[in-house]
Coordinates of C-alpha atoms in Angstrom, one line a residue:
Chain N
X20 CA 45.4 10.9 -7.2
X21 CA 43.8 11.1 -10.7
X22 CA 44.8 7.8 -12.5
X23 CA 43.5 5.3 -9.9
X24 CA 40.2 7.2 -9.7
X25 CA 39.9 7.2 -13.5
X26 CA 40.7 3.5 -13.6
X27 CA 38.2 2.7 -10.9
X28 CA 35.5 4.7 -12.7
X29 CA 36.1 3.0 -15.9
X30 CA 35.9 -0.4 -14.3
X31 CA 32.6 0.4 -12.6
X32 CA 30.9 2.0 -15.6
X33 CA 31.2 -0.3 -18.5
X34 CA 27.7 -1.3 -19.7
X35 CA 27.8 -4.7 -18.0
X36 CA 28.6 -3.1 -14.5
X37 CA 26.0 -0.4 -15.0
X38 CA 23.4 -3.1 -15.8
X39 CA 24.4 -5.2 -12.8
X40 CA 24.2 -2.2 -10.5
X41 CA 20.9 -1.1 -11.9
X42 CA 19.3 -4.5 -11.5
X43 CA 20.4 -4.6 -7.9
X44 CA 18.7 -1.2 -7.3
X45 CA 15.6 -2.3 -9.1
X46 CA 15.3 -5.4 -7.0
X47 CA 15.9 -3.5 -3.8
X48 CA 13.6 -0.5 -4.3
X49 CA 11.3 -1.9 -7.0
X50 CA 11.6 -0.7 -10.6
X51 CA 8.8 1.9 -10.2
X52 CA 10.3 3.2 -7.0
X53 CA 13.7 3.7 -8.5
X54 CA 14.6 7.2 -9.7
X55 CA 17.5 8.2 -12.0
X56 CA 18.9 9.8 -8.8
X57 CA 18.9 6.5 -7.1
X58 CA 20.8 5.0 -10.0
X59 CA 23.3 7.9 -10.0
X60 CA 23.9 7.3 -6.3
X61 CA 24.4 3.6 -6.7
X62 CA 26.8 4.1 -9.5
X63 CA 28.7 6.9 -7.7
X64 CA 28.2 9.5 -10.3
X65 CA 26.6 12.9 -10.1
X66 CA 22.9 13.4 -11.0
X67 CA 24.0 15.5 -14.0
X68 CA 26.4 12.9 -15.3
X69 CA 23.9 9.9 -15.0
X70 CA 22.7 10.1 -18.6
X71 CA 26.3 9.7 -19.7
X72 CA 26.4 6.3 -18.2
X73 CA 22.8 5.1 -18.3
X74 CA 20.8 5.0 -21.5
X75 CA 17.5 5.4 -19.7
X76 CA 15.6 3.6 -17.0
X77 CA 13.3 1.6 -19.3
X78 CA 16.2 0.6 -21.6
X79 CA 18.1 -0.8 -18.6
X80 CA 14.9 -2.7 -17.6
X81 CA 14.6 -4.1 -21.1
X82 CA 18.2 -5.3 -21.2
X83 CA 17.9 -6.8 -17.7
X84 CA 14.8 -8.7 -18.6
X85 CA 16.4 -9.9 -21.9
X86 CA 19.2 -11.4 -19.9
X87 CA 16.7 -13.6 -18.1
X88 CA 14.5 -14.3 -21.1
X89 CA 17.3 -15.2 -23.5
X90 CA 18.3 -17.9 -21.1
X91 CA 14.8 -19.4 -21.1
X92 CA 14.4 -19.0 -24.9
X93 CA 17.7 -21.0 -25.4
X94 CA 16.1 -23.9 -23.5
X95 CA 13.0 -23.8 -25.7
X96 CA 15.2 -23.7 -28.8
X97 CA 17.6 -26.5 -27.7
X98 CA 17.4 -29.7 -29.7
X99 CA 17.3 -31.7 -26.5
X100 CA 13.9 -30.1 -25.9
X101 CA 12.6 -31.1 -29.3
X102 CA 14.1 -34.5 -29.9
X103 CA 12.0 -37.6 -30.0
X104 CA 12.9 -39.1 -26.5
X105 CA 10.4 -39.6 -23.8
X106 CA 8.6 -36.3 -22.9
X107 CA 9.1 -36.9 -19.1
X108 CA 12.9 -36.8 -19.7
X109 CA 12.7 -33.7 -21.8
X110 CA 10.5 -32.1 -19.1
X111 CA 13.0 -33.0 -16.3
X112 CA 15.8 -31.7 -18.5
X113 CA 14.0 -28.4 -19.1
X114 CA 13.1 -28.0 -15.4
X115 CA 16.8 -28.6 -14.5
X116 CA 17.9 -26.0 -17.1
X117 CA 15.5 -23.4 -15.7
X118 CA 17.0 -23.9 -12.2
X119 CA 20.5 -23.4 -13.7
X120 CA 19.3 -20.2 -15.4
X121 CA 17.7 -18.9 -12.3
X122 CA 20.9 -19.5 -10.3
X123 CA 23.3 -18.2 -12.9
X124 CA 21.2 -15.1 -13.6
X125 CA 19.6 -14.7 -10.2
X126 CA 19.1 -10.9 -10.0
X127 CA 17.8 -10.9 -13.6
X128 CA 15.3 -13.7 -13.1
X129 CA 14.2 -12.2 -9.8
X130 CA 13.4 -8.9 -11.6
X131 CA 11.6 -10.8 -14.4
X132 CA 9.4 -12.6 -11.8
X133 CA 8.3 -9.2 -10.3
X134 CA 7.2 -7.7 -13.6
X135 CA 3.5 -7.0 -13.7
X136 CA 3.0 -5.4 -17.2
X137 CA 3.1 -1.7 -16.3
X138 CA 4.7 -0.7 -19.6
X139 CA 5.3 -1.9 -23.1
X140 CA 8.7 -3.3 -22.1
X141 CA 7.1 -5.2 -19.2
X142 CA 4.2 -6.5 -21.4
X143 CA 6.7 -7.8 -24.0
X144 CA 8.7 -9.5 -21.2
X145 CA 5.5 -11.1 -19.8
X146 CA 4.7 -12.3 -23.3
X147 CA 8.1 -14.0 -23.7
X148 CA 7.7 -15.5 -20.1
X149 CA 4.3 -17.0 -21.1
X150 CA 6.0 -18.6 -24.2
X151 CA 8.4 -20.4 -21.8
X152 CA 5.4 -21.5 -19.6
X153 CA 3.6 -22.7 -22.7
X154 CA 6.6 -24.8 -23.6
X155 CA 6.7 -26.4 -20.1
X156 CA 2.9 -26.9 -20.3
X157 CA 3.2 -28.7 -23.6
X158 CA 5.9 -31.0 -22.2
X159 CA 3.7 -31.8 -19.2
X160 CA 0.8 -32.7 -21.5
X161 CA 3.0 -34.8 -23.7
X162 CA 4.4 -36.6 -20.6
X163 CA 0.8 -37.2 -19.4
X164 CA -0.2 -38.5 -22.8
X165 CA 2.7 -41.0 -22.9
X166 CA 1.5 -42.2 -19.5
X167 CA 4.6 -41.2 -17.6
X168 CA 3.0 -38.7 -15.3
X169 CA 0.4 -39.7 -12.7
X170 CA -3.1 -39.4 -14.2
X171 CA -4.8 -38.2 -11.1
X172 CA -3.4 -34.6 -11.3
X173 CA -4.5 -32.0 -13.8
X174 CA -1.6 -31.2 -16.2
X175 CA -2.4 -27.5 -16.0
X176 CA -2.1 -27.6 -12.2
X177 CA 1.2 -29.6 -12.5
X178 CA 2.6 -26.9 -14.8
X179 CA 1.7 -24.2 -12.3
X180 CA 3.0 -26.0 -9.3
X181 CA 6.3 -27.0 -11.0
X182 CA 6.9 -23.5 -12.4
X183 CA 6.1 -22.1 -8.9
X184 CA 8.5 -24.4 -7.2
X185 CA 11.3 -23.3 -9.5
X186 CA 10.4 -19.6 -9.3
X187 CA 10.2 -19.6 -5.5
X188 CA 13.9 -20.3 -5.3
X189 CA 14.5 -16.6 -6.0
X190 CA 12.9 -15.9 -2.7
X191 CA 15.6 -17.6 -0.6
X192 CA 18.6 -18.8 -2.6
X193 CA 21.9 -16.9 -2.2
X194 CA 25.0 -18.1 -3.9
X195 CA 27.3 -19.9 -1.5
X196 CA 30.1 -22.4 -1.6
X197 CA 28.5 -25.9 -1.6
X198 CA 25.1 -24.6 -2.8
X199 CA 25.5 -25.5 -6.5
X200 CA 22.8 -25.1 -9.0
X201 CA 23.1 -28.8 -9.8
X202 CA 22.5 -29.9 -6.2
X203 CA 19.6 -27.6 -6.0
X204 CA 18.1 -29.0 -9.3
X205 CA 18.7 -32.5 -8.1
X206 CA 16.8 -31.9 -4.9
X207 CA 13.9 -30.2 -6.7
X208 CA 13.6 -32.9 -9.3
X209 CA 13.7 -35.7 -6.6
X210 CA 11.0 -33.9 -4.7
X211 CA 8.7 -33.2 -7.6
X212 CA 9.2 -36.2 -9.8
X213 CA 10.0 -39.0 -7.4
X214 CA 8.4 -37.6 -4.2
X215 CA 9.8 -37.1 -0.7
X216 CA 8.2 -40.2 0.8
X217 CA 10.5 -43.2 1.0
Chain P
X23 CA -31.4 10.5 -2.3
X24 CA -29.8 10.5 1.2
X25 CA -30.8 7.3 2.9
X26 CA -29.5 4.8 0.3
X27 CA -26.1 6.7 0.1
X28 CA -25.8 6.5 3.9
X29 CA -26.7 2.8 3.9
X30 CA -24.1 2.2 1.1
X31 CA -21.5 4.1 3.0
X32 CA -22.1 2.3 6.2
X33 CA -21.9 -1.1 4.5
X34 CA -18.6 -0.2 2.9
X35 CA -16.8 1.3 5.9
X36 CA -17.1 -1.1 8.7
X37 CA -13.6 -2.1 9.9
X38 CA -13.7 -5.4 8.0
X39 CA -14.5 -3.8 4.6
X40 CA -11.9 -1.1 5.2
X41 CA -9.3 -3.7 5.9
X42 CA -10.3 -5.8 2.8
X43 CA -10.1 -2.7 0.6
X44 CA -6.8 -1.5 2.1
X45 CA -5.2 -5.0 1.5
X46 CA -6.3 -4.9 -2.1
X47 CA -4.7 -1.5 -2.6
X48 CA -1.5 -2.6 -0.7
X49 CA -1.2 -5.6 -3.0
X50 CA -1.8 -3.6 -6.1
X51 CA 0.4 -0.6 -5.5
X52 CA 2.8 -2.0 -2.9
X53 CA 2.5 -1.0 0.8
X54 CA 5.2 1.6 0.5
X55 CA 3.7 3.0 -2.7
X56 CA 0.2 3.5 -1.1
X57 CA -0.7 6.9 0.2
X58 CA -3.6 7.8 2.5
X59 CA -5.0 9.6 -0.5
X60 CA -4.9 6.2 -2.4
X61 CA -6.8 4.6 0.4
X62 CA -9.3 7.5 0.5
X63 CA -10.0 7.1 -3.2
X64 CA -10.4 3.3 -2.9
X65 CA -12.8 3.7 0.0
X66 CA -14.7 6.5 -1.8
X67 CA -14.3 9.0 1.0
X68 CA -12.7 12.5 0.8
X69 CA -9.1 13.0 1.7
X70 CA -10.1 15.0 4.8
X71 CA -12.5 12.2 6.0
X72 CA -10.0 9.3 5.6
X73 CA -8.8 9.3 9.3
X74 CA -12.4 8.9 10.4
X75 CA -12.4 5.5 8.6
X76 CA -8.8 4.4 8.8
X77 CA -6.8 4.1 12.0
X78 CA -3.5 4.7 10.1
X79 CA -1.6 2.9 7.3
X80 CA 0.7 0.9 9.5
X81 CA -2.1 -0.2 11.8
X82 CA -4.0 -1.5 8.8
X83 CA -0.9 -3.3 7.7
X84 CA -0.5 -4.9 11.2
X85 CA -4.1 -6.1 11.2
X86 CA -3.8 -7.5 7.7
X87 CA -0.6 -9.4 8.5
X88 CA -2.2 -10.7 11.7
X89 CA -5.0 -12.1 9.6
X90 CA -2.5 -14.3 7.7
X91 CA -0.3 -15.1 10.7
X92 CA -3.1 -16.1 13.1
X93 CA -4.0 -18.7 10.6
X94 CA -0.5 -20.1 10.5
X95 CA -0.2 -19.9 14.3
X96 CA -3.3 -21.9 14.7
X97 CA -1.7 -24.7 12.7
X98 CA 1.3 -24.7 14.9
X99 CA -0.8 -24.8 18.0
X100 CA -3.2 -27.5 16.8
X101 CA -3.0 -30.8 18.7
X102 CA -2.8 -32.7 15.4
X103 CA 0.6 -31.0 14.8
X104 CA 1.9 -32.1 18.2
X105 CA 0.4 -35.5 18.7
X106 CA 2.5 -38.7 18.7
X107 CA 1.7 -40.0 15.2
X108 CA 4.2 -40.3 12.4
X109 CA 6.0 -37.0 11.6
X110 CA 5.5 -37.5 7.9
X111 CA 1.7 -37.5 8.4
X112 CA 1.8 -34.4 10.6
X113 CA 4.0 -32.7 8.0
X114 CA 1.5 -33.5 5.2
X115 CA -1.3 -32.3 7.4
X116 CA 0.5 -29.0 8.1
X117 CA 1.3 -28.4 4.5
X118 CA -2.4 -29.1 3.6
X119 CA -3.5 -26.6 6.3
X120 CA -1.1 -24.0 4.9
X121 CA -2.6 -24.4 1.4
X122 CA -6.1 -23.9 3.0
X123 CA -5.0 -20.7 4.8
X124 CA -3.4 -19.4 1.7
X125 CA -6.6 -19.9 -0.3
X126 CA -9.0 -18.8 2.4
X127 CA -7.0 -15.6 3.2
X128 CA -5.4 -15.1 -0.2
X129 CA -4.9 -11.3 -0.2
X130 CA -3.6 -11.3 3.4
X131 CA -1.1 -14.1 2.8
X132 CA 0.0 -12.4 -0.5
X133 CA 0.7 -9.3 1.5
X134 CA 2.6 -11.2 4.1
X135 CA 4.8 -12.9 1.5
X136 CA 5.9 -9.4 0.2
X137 CA 6.9 -8.0 3.6
X138 CA 10.6 -7.3 3.6
X139 CA 11.1 -5.9 7.2
X140 CA 11.0 -2.1 6.4
X141 CA 9.3 -1.2 9.8
X142 CA 8.8 -2.7 13.3
X143 CA 5.4 -4.0 12.1
X144 CA 7.0 -5.8 9.2
X145 CA 9.9 -7.1 11.3
X146 CA 7.4 -8.5 13.9
X147 CA 5.5 -10.2 11.0
X148 CA 8.7 -11.7 9.6
X149 CA 9.5 -13.0 13.0
X150 CA 6.1 -14.8 13.3
X151 CA 6.5 -16.1 9.7
X152 CA 9.9 -17.6 10.7
X153 CA 8.3 -19.3 13.6
X154 CA 6.0 -21.1 11.2
X155 CA 8.9 -22.0 8.9
X156 CA 10.7 -23.3 12.0
X157 CA 7.7 -25.5 12.8
X158 CA 7.7 -27.0 9.2
X159 CA 11.5 -27.4 9.4
X160 CA 11.2 -29.4 12.7
X161 CA 8.5 -31.7 11.2
X162 CA 10.8 -32.3 8.1
X163 CA 13.7 -33.2 10.4
X164 CA 11.5 -35.5 12.5
X165 CA 10.2 -37.2 9.3
X166 CA 13.8 -37.6 8.1
X167 CA 14.8 -39.0 11.5
X168 CA 12.0 -41.6 11.5
X169 CA 13.1 -42.6 8.0
X170 CA 10.0 -41.6 6.1
X171 CA 11.6 -39.0 3.9
X172 CA 14.2 -39.9 1.3
X173 CA 17.7 -39.6 2.9
X174 CA 19.4 -38.2 -0.2
X175 CA 18.0 -34.7 0.1
X176 CA 19.0 -32.2 2.7
X177 CA 16.1 -31.5 5.1
X178 CA 16.8 -27.8 5.1
X179 CA 16.5 -27.7 1.4
X180 CA 13.3 -29.8 1.5
X181 CA 11.8 -27.2 3.9
X182 CA 12.7 -24.4 1.5
X183 CA 11.3 -26.1 -1.5
X184 CA 8.1 -27.2 0.2
X185 CA 7.4 -23.8 1.6
X186 CA 8.3 -22.2 -1.7
X187 CA 5.9 -24.5 -3.6
X188 CA 3.0 -23.5 -1.3
X189 CA 3.9 -19.8 -1.3
X190 CA 4.1 -19.6 -5.1
X191 CA 0.4 -20.4 -5.3
X192 CA -0.3 -16.8 -4.4
X193 CA 1.3 -15.8 -7.8
X194 CA -1.3 -17.5 -9.9
X195 CA -4.3 -18.9 -7.9
X196 CA -7.6 -17.0 -8.3
X197 CA -10.7 -18.3 -6.6
X198 CA -13.0 -20.0 -9.1
X199 CA -15.7 -22.6 -9.1
X200 CA -14.1 -26.0 -9.3
X201 CA -10.7 -24.7 -8.0
X202 CA -11.1 -25.8 -4.3
X203 CA -8.4 -25.5 -1.8
X204 CA -8.6 -29.2 -1.1
X205 CA -8.1 -30.2 -4.8
X206 CA -5.1 -27.8 -4.9
X207 CA -3.7 -29.3 -1.7
X208 CA -4.2 -32.8 -3.0
X209 CA -2.3 -32.0 -6.2
X210 CA 0.5 -30.3 -4.3
X211 CA 0.9 -33.2 -1.8
X212 CA 0.8 -35.8 -4.6
X213 CA 3.5 -34.0 -6.5
X214 CA 5.8 -33.3 -3.5
X215 CA 5.3 -36.4 -1.4
X216 CA 4.6 -39.1 -3.9
X217 CA 6.1 -37.6 -7.1
X218 CA 4.8 -36.9 -10.6
X219 CA 6.4 -40.0 -12.2
X220 CA 4.1 -43.0 -12.5

């Protein structure tokens, strides 16, 4: 009996699996509503063994939020975001990347979008999230300044609506064959940049 | 001392004020995280007097969700939604109405969008919410069938993205002078139906 159990345990309790399980529980019960006991149950370990597997609730939250935020920071730091091409194309590229990050890191981004700033960890995450929004906002303003975005809509409002359209994907998207991130990004970009009307 | 206190109490504890206060607490703490003690504190009454003012937590939830859902049902039942004009125009009208309802009933719609089906009350609300989404979905399909929506995007995806764009407004919109529901609806309709690109 013993060896398969040991193997199964080892597989399920490497740091990556622990993080993935924890994020699932946080998203289901809410971070504040999750106890160490809930985490122990989800990981299938006893309450007394939980600290052997889990560094602490807030550290798990920090790691999970990093997973989402590092993806967004990579977009801001990418040379395709900074290069001299038309701002409208850099904006479309950045929006497409953010859809990809959302799909690839769905539970992590879902958790990030629910953070309200209830701790230092959450406040730091909100700060980094605002940096990404500032980046999108600058691209929208540049695109407006170069004349490639319709002038009859406030750029600040465009930024909010665009970011909201992307974020809302977490509310309904579930990975499935034939529901690729690229098709989703295509549909979103067509709707928001070219419009639904024929 | 007594008369002004009594007057103040009466003003603050009519059913409408109780509901508004409760919705504020539900949105701040989460419905499941709100205790009758939290409601008593927010209403400024003692814990022992709370049932004199509040019919019960779940009844308050039901009333609050109704406030949001009745607005959406009125859109579905309006003759402008059913009349024989082009589906694309009825769709734009319905999306505009949903922005107005969201702005006019912001805390109630915010609460509705957070409901996950944890009780009969929540399940009934989700059912009514799905009816509204079904209504938008039918309008999108009709608009696609009449050839007024671009054929290269799946109507089901369009419905999700459009509804998500509207819902996401609850995440950032705060009533302010100069931030009218109609301006917001204009910007949203321009972006999604005509597109941002010049």
